[in-house]
Short mmCIF file of N, CA and C in Angstrom, two decimals:
data_model
loop_
_atom_site.label_atom_id
_atom_site.label_comp_id
_atom_site.label_asym_id
_atom_site.label_seq_id
_atom_site.Cartn_x
_atom_site.Cartn_y
_atom_site.Cartn_z
N GLN A 65 -5.42 105.60 -41.91
CA GLN A 65 -5.29 106.01 -43.29
C GLN A 65 -6.36 105.29 -44.11
N VAL A 66 -7.10 106.04 -44.91
CA VAL A 66 -8.15 105.47 -45.72
C VAL A 66 -7.70 105.43 -47.17
N GLN A 67 -8.05 104.37 -47.86
CA GLN A 67 -7.80 104.26 -49.29
C GLN A 67 -9.14 104.29 -50.02
N LEU A 68 -9.21 105.10 -51.06
CA LEU A 68 -10.43 105.24 -51.85
C LEU A 68 -10.14 104.77 -53.27
N VAL A 69 -11.01 103.90 -53.79
CA VAL A 69 -10.82 103.38 -55.14
C VAL A 69 -12.10 103.56 -55.92
N GLU A 70 -12.02 104.35 -56.99
CA GLU A 70 -13.17 104.58 -57.85
C GLU A 70 -13.24 103.52 -58.95
N SER A 71 -14.45 103.25 -59.38
CA SER A 71 -14.68 102.33 -60.50
C SER A 71 -15.99 102.70 -61.19
N GLY A 72 -16.20 102.12 -62.36
CA GLY A 72 -17.46 102.33 -63.07
C GLY A 72 -17.40 103.30 -64.23
N GLY A 73 -16.26 103.93 -64.42
CA GLY A 73 -16.13 104.84 -65.55
C GLY A 73 -16.09 104.09 -66.87
N GLY A 74 -16.15 104.85 -67.95
CA GLY A 74 -16.11 104.24 -69.27
C GLY A 74 -16.56 105.19 -70.34
N LEU A 75 -16.81 104.63 -71.51
CA LEU A 75 -17.28 105.40 -72.67
C LEU A 75 -18.77 105.17 -72.84
N VAL A 76 -19.51 106.27 -72.97
CA VAL A 76 -20.96 106.18 -73.12
C VAL A 76 -21.42 107.24 -74.10
N GLN A 77 -22.49 106.98 -74.80
CA GLN A 77 -23.05 107.97 -75.71
C GLN A 77 -23.85 109.02 -74.94
N ALA A 78 -23.94 110.18 -75.52
CA ALA A 78 -24.74 111.25 -74.93
C ALA A 78 -26.16 110.75 -74.68
N GLY A 79 -26.69 111.09 -73.51
CA GLY A 79 -28.02 110.62 -73.12
C GLY A 79 -27.99 109.34 -72.31
N GLY A 80 -26.84 108.70 -72.28
CA GLY A 80 -26.71 107.45 -71.55
C GLY A 80 -26.47 107.66 -70.06
N SER A 81 -26.22 106.53 -69.38
CA SER A 81 -26.04 106.54 -67.93
C SER A 81 -24.82 105.73 -67.53
N LEU A 82 -24.25 106.10 -66.40
CA LEU A 82 -23.19 105.35 -65.76
C LEU A 82 -23.38 105.47 -64.26
N ARG A 83 -22.90 104.45 -63.55
CA ARG A 83 -22.87 104.54 -62.09
C ARG A 83 -21.44 104.33 -61.62
N LEU A 84 -20.93 105.34 -60.96
CA LEU A 84 -19.59 105.26 -60.38
C LEU A 84 -19.68 104.77 -58.95
N SER A 85 -18.66 104.03 -58.55
CA SER A 85 -18.56 103.56 -57.17
C SER A 85 -17.23 104.02 -56.58
N CYS A 86 -17.24 104.24 -55.29
CA CYS A 86 -16.02 104.59 -54.55
C CYS A 86 -15.98 103.69 -53.33
N ALA A 87 -15.08 102.73 -53.36
CA ALA A 87 -14.95 101.78 -52.27
C ALA A 87 -13.82 102.22 -51.35
N ALA A 88 -14.08 102.18 -50.06
CA ALA A 88 -13.09 102.61 -49.09
C ALA A 88 -12.58 101.42 -48.28
N SER A 89 -11.32 101.51 -47.94
CA SER A 89 -10.73 100.52 -47.04
C SER A 89 -9.84 101.24 -46.05
N GLY A 90 -9.64 100.62 -44.92
CA GLY A 90 -8.77 101.21 -43.93
C GLY A 90 -9.48 102.03 -42.88
N ARG A 91 -10.72 102.41 -43.15
CA ARG A 91 -11.48 103.18 -42.17
C ARG A 91 -12.96 103.10 -42.52
N ASN A 92 -13.79 103.05 -41.49
CA ASN A 92 -15.23 103.07 -41.70
C ASN A 92 -15.65 104.50 -42.05
N LEU A 93 -16.39 104.63 -43.16
CA LEU A 93 -16.72 105.95 -43.66
C LEU A 93 -18.00 106.55 -43.08
N SER A 94 -18.68 105.83 -42.24
CA SER A 94 -20.00 106.28 -41.80
C SER A 94 -19.95 107.60 -41.03
N SER A 95 -18.81 107.97 -40.49
CA SER A 95 -18.70 109.22 -39.73
C SER A 95 -18.29 110.40 -40.60
N TYR A 96 -18.10 110.17 -41.88
CA TYR A 96 -17.52 111.20 -42.73
C TYR A 96 -18.41 111.53 -43.93
N ALA A 97 -18.46 112.80 -44.25
CA ALA A 97 -19.07 113.21 -45.51
C ALA A 97 -18.15 112.79 -46.64
N MET A 98 -18.76 112.54 -47.80
CA MET A 98 -18.01 112.12 -48.98
C MET A 98 -18.44 112.97 -50.17
N GLY A 99 -17.54 113.08 -51.12
CA GLY A 99 -17.87 113.89 -52.28
C GLY A 99 -17.31 113.32 -53.57
N TRP A 100 -17.89 113.79 -54.66
CA TRP A 100 -17.37 113.48 -56.00
C TRP A 100 -16.94 114.79 -56.65
N PHE A 101 -15.80 114.73 -57.30
CA PHE A 101 -15.25 115.86 -58.02
C PHE A 101 -14.87 115.36 -59.41
N ARG A 102 -14.62 116.28 -60.33
CA ARG A 102 -14.20 115.88 -61.66
C ARG A 102 -13.22 116.89 -62.24
N GLN A 103 -12.40 116.42 -63.15
CA GLN A 103 -11.45 117.29 -63.84
C GLN A 103 -11.59 117.07 -65.33
N PRO A 104 -12.25 117.99 -66.02
CA PRO A 104 -12.37 117.88 -67.48
C PRO A 104 -11.02 118.10 -68.14
N PRO A 105 -10.84 117.66 -69.37
CA PRO A 105 -9.56 117.83 -70.06
C PRO A 105 -9.17 119.30 -70.13
N GLY A 106 -7.96 119.60 -69.70
CA GLY A 106 -7.44 120.95 -69.78
C GLY A 106 -8.02 121.94 -68.79
N LYS A 107 -8.81 121.45 -67.83
CA LYS A 107 -9.45 122.33 -66.86
C LYS A 107 -9.10 121.93 -65.44
N GLU A 108 -9.46 122.78 -64.49
CA GLU A 108 -9.20 122.48 -63.10
C GLU A 108 -10.26 121.53 -62.53
N ARG A 109 -9.90 120.90 -61.45
CA ARG A 109 -10.84 120.02 -60.78
C ARG A 109 -12.01 120.83 -60.23
N GLU A 110 -13.21 120.26 -60.35
CA GLU A 110 -14.41 120.96 -59.89
C GLU A 110 -15.31 120.05 -59.07
N PHE A 111 -16.09 120.66 -58.21
CA PHE A 111 -17.02 119.94 -57.36
C PHE A 111 -18.18 119.41 -58.18
N VAL A 112 -18.63 118.19 -57.84
CA VAL A 112 -19.80 117.60 -58.49
C VAL A 112 -20.94 117.40 -57.50
N ALA A 113 -20.66 116.66 -56.42
CA ALA A 113 -21.73 116.34 -55.46
C ALA A 113 -21.11 115.94 -54.14
N ALA A 114 -21.89 116.08 -53.06
CA ALA A 114 -21.43 115.67 -51.74
C ALA A 114 -22.60 115.09 -50.96
N ILE A 115 -22.25 114.27 -49.99
CA ILE A 115 -23.26 113.64 -49.14
C ILE A 115 -22.75 113.60 -47.71
N SER A 116 -23.64 113.87 -46.76
CA SER A 116 -23.24 113.88 -45.36
C SER A 116 -22.99 112.46 -44.86
N GLY A 117 -22.43 112.36 -43.67
CA GLY A 117 -22.06 111.06 -43.13
C GLY A 117 -23.21 110.07 -43.04
N THR A 118 -24.37 110.56 -42.63
CA THR A 118 -25.54 109.68 -42.51
C THR A 118 -26.25 109.47 -43.84
N GLY A 119 -25.94 110.31 -44.81
CA GLY A 119 -26.64 110.25 -46.09
C GLY A 119 -27.89 111.09 -46.13
N ALA A 120 -28.21 111.77 -45.04
CA ALA A 120 -29.45 112.53 -44.97
C ALA A 120 -29.42 113.81 -45.81
N ASN A 121 -28.23 114.33 -46.02
CA ASN A 121 -28.08 115.59 -46.75
C ASN A 121 -27.18 115.42 -47.95
N THR A 122 -27.59 116.03 -49.06
CA THR A 122 -26.79 116.00 -50.29
C THR A 122 -26.72 117.40 -50.87
N PHE A 123 -25.73 117.60 -51.71
CA PHE A 123 -25.52 118.90 -52.34
C PHE A 123 -24.91 118.66 -53.70
N TYR A 124 -25.37 119.43 -54.70
CA TYR A 124 -24.93 119.20 -56.07
C TYR A 124 -24.47 120.49 -56.73
N ALA A 125 -23.55 120.33 -57.65
CA ALA A 125 -23.22 121.44 -58.53
C ALA A 125 -24.42 121.71 -59.43
N HIS A 126 -24.58 122.96 -59.80
CA HIS A 126 -25.72 123.34 -60.62
C HIS A 126 -25.72 122.58 -61.95
N SER A 127 -24.55 122.32 -62.47
CA SER A 127 -24.44 121.70 -63.79
C SER A 127 -24.93 120.26 -63.82
N VAL A 128 -25.02 119.60 -62.67
CA VAL A 128 -25.42 118.19 -62.64
C VAL A 128 -26.72 117.96 -61.90
N LYS A 129 -27.23 118.98 -61.24
CA LYS A 129 -28.44 118.82 -60.44
C LYS A 129 -29.60 118.35 -61.31
N GLY A 130 -30.29 117.33 -60.83
CA GLY A 130 -31.39 116.76 -61.58
C GLY A 130 -30.99 115.63 -62.51
N ARG A 131 -29.69 115.49 -62.76
CA ARG A 131 -29.20 114.41 -63.62
C ARG A 131 -28.36 113.40 -62.84
N PHE A 132 -27.62 113.85 -61.85
CA PHE A 132 -26.76 112.99 -61.05
C PHE A 132 -27.35 112.80 -59.66
N THR A 133 -27.08 111.63 -59.08
CA THR A 133 -27.52 111.34 -57.72
C THR A 133 -26.38 110.70 -56.95
N ILE A 134 -26.04 111.29 -55.83
CA ILE A 134 -25.02 110.72 -54.94
C ILE A 134 -25.73 109.94 -53.85
N SER A 135 -25.16 108.79 -53.50
CA SER A 135 -25.73 107.97 -52.43
C SER A 135 -24.59 107.22 -51.77
N ARG A 136 -24.91 106.58 -50.67
CA ARG A 136 -23.90 105.81 -49.95
C ARG A 136 -24.52 104.61 -49.28
N ASP A 137 -23.70 103.58 -49.13
CA ASP A 137 -24.07 102.38 -48.38
C ASP A 137 -22.99 102.21 -47.33
N ASN A 138 -23.27 102.64 -46.12
CA ASN A 138 -22.24 102.60 -45.09
C ASN A 138 -21.92 101.17 -44.66
N ASP A 139 -22.85 100.26 -44.85
CA ASP A 139 -22.54 98.85 -44.54
C ASP A 139 -21.48 98.30 -45.49
N LYS A 140 -21.49 98.80 -46.72
CA LYS A 140 -20.51 98.36 -47.72
C LYS A 140 -19.32 99.31 -47.81
N ASN A 141 -19.38 100.39 -47.02
CA ASN A 141 -18.29 101.38 -47.05
C ASN A 141 -18.07 101.91 -48.47
N THR A 142 -19.15 102.19 -49.15
CA THR A 142 -19.09 102.57 -50.56
C THR A 142 -20.01 103.77 -50.82
N VAL A 143 -19.52 104.64 -51.69
CA VAL A 143 -20.29 105.80 -52.13
C VAL A 143 -20.51 105.67 -53.63
N TYR A 144 -21.66 106.13 -54.09
CA TYR A 144 -22.02 105.98 -55.50
C TYR A 144 -22.34 107.33 -56.13
N LEU A 145 -22.19 107.37 -57.43
CA LEU A 145 -22.66 108.52 -58.19
C LEU A 145 -23.39 107.98 -59.42
N GLN A 146 -24.71 108.08 -59.40
CA GLN A 146 -25.51 107.69 -60.55
C GLN A 146 -25.61 108.87 -61.49
N MET A 147 -25.17 108.68 -62.72
CA MET A 147 -25.13 109.76 -63.70
C MET A 147 -26.07 109.41 -64.85
N ASN A 148 -27.10 110.19 -65.02
CA ASN A 148 -28.08 110.00 -66.09
C ASN A 148 -28.04 111.18 -67.05
N SER A 149 -28.61 110.98 -68.22
CA SER A 149 -28.68 112.04 -69.24
C SER A 149 -27.32 112.68 -69.45
N LEU A 150 -26.32 111.86 -69.62
CA LEU A 150 -24.95 112.35 -69.74
C LEU A 150 -24.77 113.20 -70.99
N LYS A 151 -23.91 114.20 -70.86
CA LYS A 151 -23.61 115.13 -71.94
C LYS A 151 -22.11 115.08 -72.24
N PRO A 152 -21.71 115.45 -73.45
CA PRO A 152 -20.28 115.47 -73.75
C PRO A 152 -19.47 116.32 -72.75
N GLU A 153 -20.06 117.37 -72.24
CA GLU A 153 -19.35 118.22 -71.29
C GLU A 153 -19.17 117.57 -69.92
N ASP A 154 -19.76 116.40 -69.71
CA ASP A 154 -19.51 115.64 -68.48
C ASP A 154 -18.22 114.82 -68.58
N THR A 155 -17.61 114.81 -69.75
CA THR A 155 -16.36 114.08 -69.92
C THR A 155 -15.29 114.62 -68.98
N ALA A 156 -14.72 113.72 -68.19
CA ALA A 156 -13.74 114.13 -67.17
C ALA A 156 -13.21 112.90 -66.45
N VAL A 157 -12.16 113.13 -65.69
CA VAL A 157 -11.75 112.13 -64.70
C VAL A 157 -12.51 112.45 -63.42
N TYR A 158 -13.20 111.46 -62.89
CA TYR A 158 -14.02 111.63 -61.69
C TYR A 158 -13.29 111.07 -60.48
N TYR A 159 -13.26 111.89 -59.44
CA TYR A 159 -12.55 111.55 -58.20
C TYR A 159 -13.52 111.49 -57.03
N CYS A 160 -13.24 110.58 -56.16
CA CYS A 160 -13.95 110.46 -54.89
C CYS A 160 -13.08 111.10 -53.81
N ALA A 161 -13.72 111.75 -52.85
CA ALA A 161 -12.97 112.39 -51.76
C ALA A 161 -13.69 112.21 -50.44
N LYS A 162 -12.91 112.14 -49.40
CA LYS A 162 -13.43 112.05 -48.04
C LYS A 162 -13.24 113.41 -47.35
N TYR A 163 -14.26 113.86 -46.64
CA TYR A 163 -14.16 115.08 -45.86
C TYR A 163 -13.65 114.77 -44.45
N GLN A 164 -13.27 115.81 -43.74
CA GLN A 164 -12.66 115.60 -42.43
C GLN A 164 -13.64 115.13 -41.37
N ASP A 165 -14.93 115.43 -41.52
CA ASP A 165 -15.91 114.90 -40.59
C ASP A 165 -17.24 114.70 -41.31
N SER A 166 -18.31 114.63 -40.59
CA SER A 166 -19.60 114.25 -41.16
C SER A 166 -20.23 115.34 -42.03
N SER A 167 -19.69 116.53 -41.98
CA SER A 167 -20.24 117.64 -42.77
C SER A 167 -19.38 117.91 -44.01
N TYR A 168 -20.05 118.19 -45.12
CA TYR A 168 -19.29 118.48 -46.35
C TYR A 168 -18.88 119.94 -46.44
N THR A 169 -18.98 120.65 -45.34
CA THR A 169 -18.40 121.99 -45.29
C THR A 169 -16.97 121.97 -44.78
N THR A 170 -16.50 120.83 -44.39
CA THR A 170 -15.12 120.72 -43.90
C THR A 170 -14.17 120.41 -45.05
N PRO A 171 -12.88 120.56 -44.86
CA PRO A 171 -11.93 120.26 -45.94
C PRO A 171 -11.89 118.78 -46.30
N ARG A 172 -11.48 118.47 -47.53
CA ARG A 172 -11.25 117.10 -47.93
C ARG A 172 -9.85 116.69 -47.49
N ASP A 173 -9.72 115.45 -47.05
CA ASP A 173 -8.40 115.02 -46.61
C ASP A 173 -7.92 113.72 -47.25
N SER A 174 -8.74 113.11 -48.08
CA SER A 174 -8.32 111.90 -48.79
C SER A 174 -8.97 111.89 -50.17
N TRP A 175 -8.21 111.39 -51.14
CA TRP A 175 -8.68 111.34 -52.53
C TRP A 175 -8.38 109.98 -53.14
N GLY A 176 -9.26 109.56 -54.05
CA GLY A 176 -8.97 108.41 -54.87
C GLY A 176 -8.13 108.81 -56.07
N ARG A 177 -7.82 107.84 -56.91
CA ARG A 177 -6.99 108.12 -58.08
C ARG A 177 -7.80 108.49 -59.31
N GLY A 178 -9.09 108.30 -59.24
CA GLY A 178 -9.96 108.74 -60.32
C GLY A 178 -10.34 107.64 -61.29
N THR A 179 -11.45 107.90 -62.00
CA THR A 179 -11.92 107.00 -63.05
C THR A 179 -12.38 107.86 -64.22
N GLN A 180 -12.02 107.46 -65.43
CA GLN A 180 -12.30 108.26 -66.61
C GLN A 180 -13.73 108.03 -67.09
N VAL A 181 -14.42 109.11 -67.34
CA VAL A 181 -15.75 109.06 -67.97
C VAL A 181 -15.67 109.85 -69.26
N THR A 182 -16.03 109.21 -70.35
CA THR A 182 -16.02 109.86 -71.66
C THR A 182 -17.41 109.74 -72.27
N VAL A 183 -17.98 110.88 -72.63
CA VAL A 183 -19.31 110.91 -73.22
C VAL A 183 -19.18 111.38 -74.67
N SER A 184 -19.58 110.53 -75.59
CA SER A 184 -19.48 110.86 -77.02
C SER A 184 -20.78 111.49 -77.51
N SER A 185 -20.64 112.38 -78.47
CA SER A 185 -21.82 113.09 -78.99
C SER A 185 -22.45 112.34 -80.14
#
């Protein structure tokens, strides 16, 4: 059983940056793809970004491509989401998720509890 804990959220002005972290315990994540998702107020959870087990492949939602960067440090068992040029519409609870294997085309099977990101205009 893996536990995922997100951190790094907060309040930032539009145009600012934040870096989210997702620390895992209970299992080595190097064999698994990881992803970031978000749930804006009053909306459903949506995909943000994913990274393969080795980190060689990444995939982004169109709305964040060019502004957000997903990365991982398998030695630290941690996944990151660098968010630049933040917009008010990026306001959401951000969740980290683990996929069933090294590819992000497989289902997610573990989730963190989320971290709040609020972008003021």
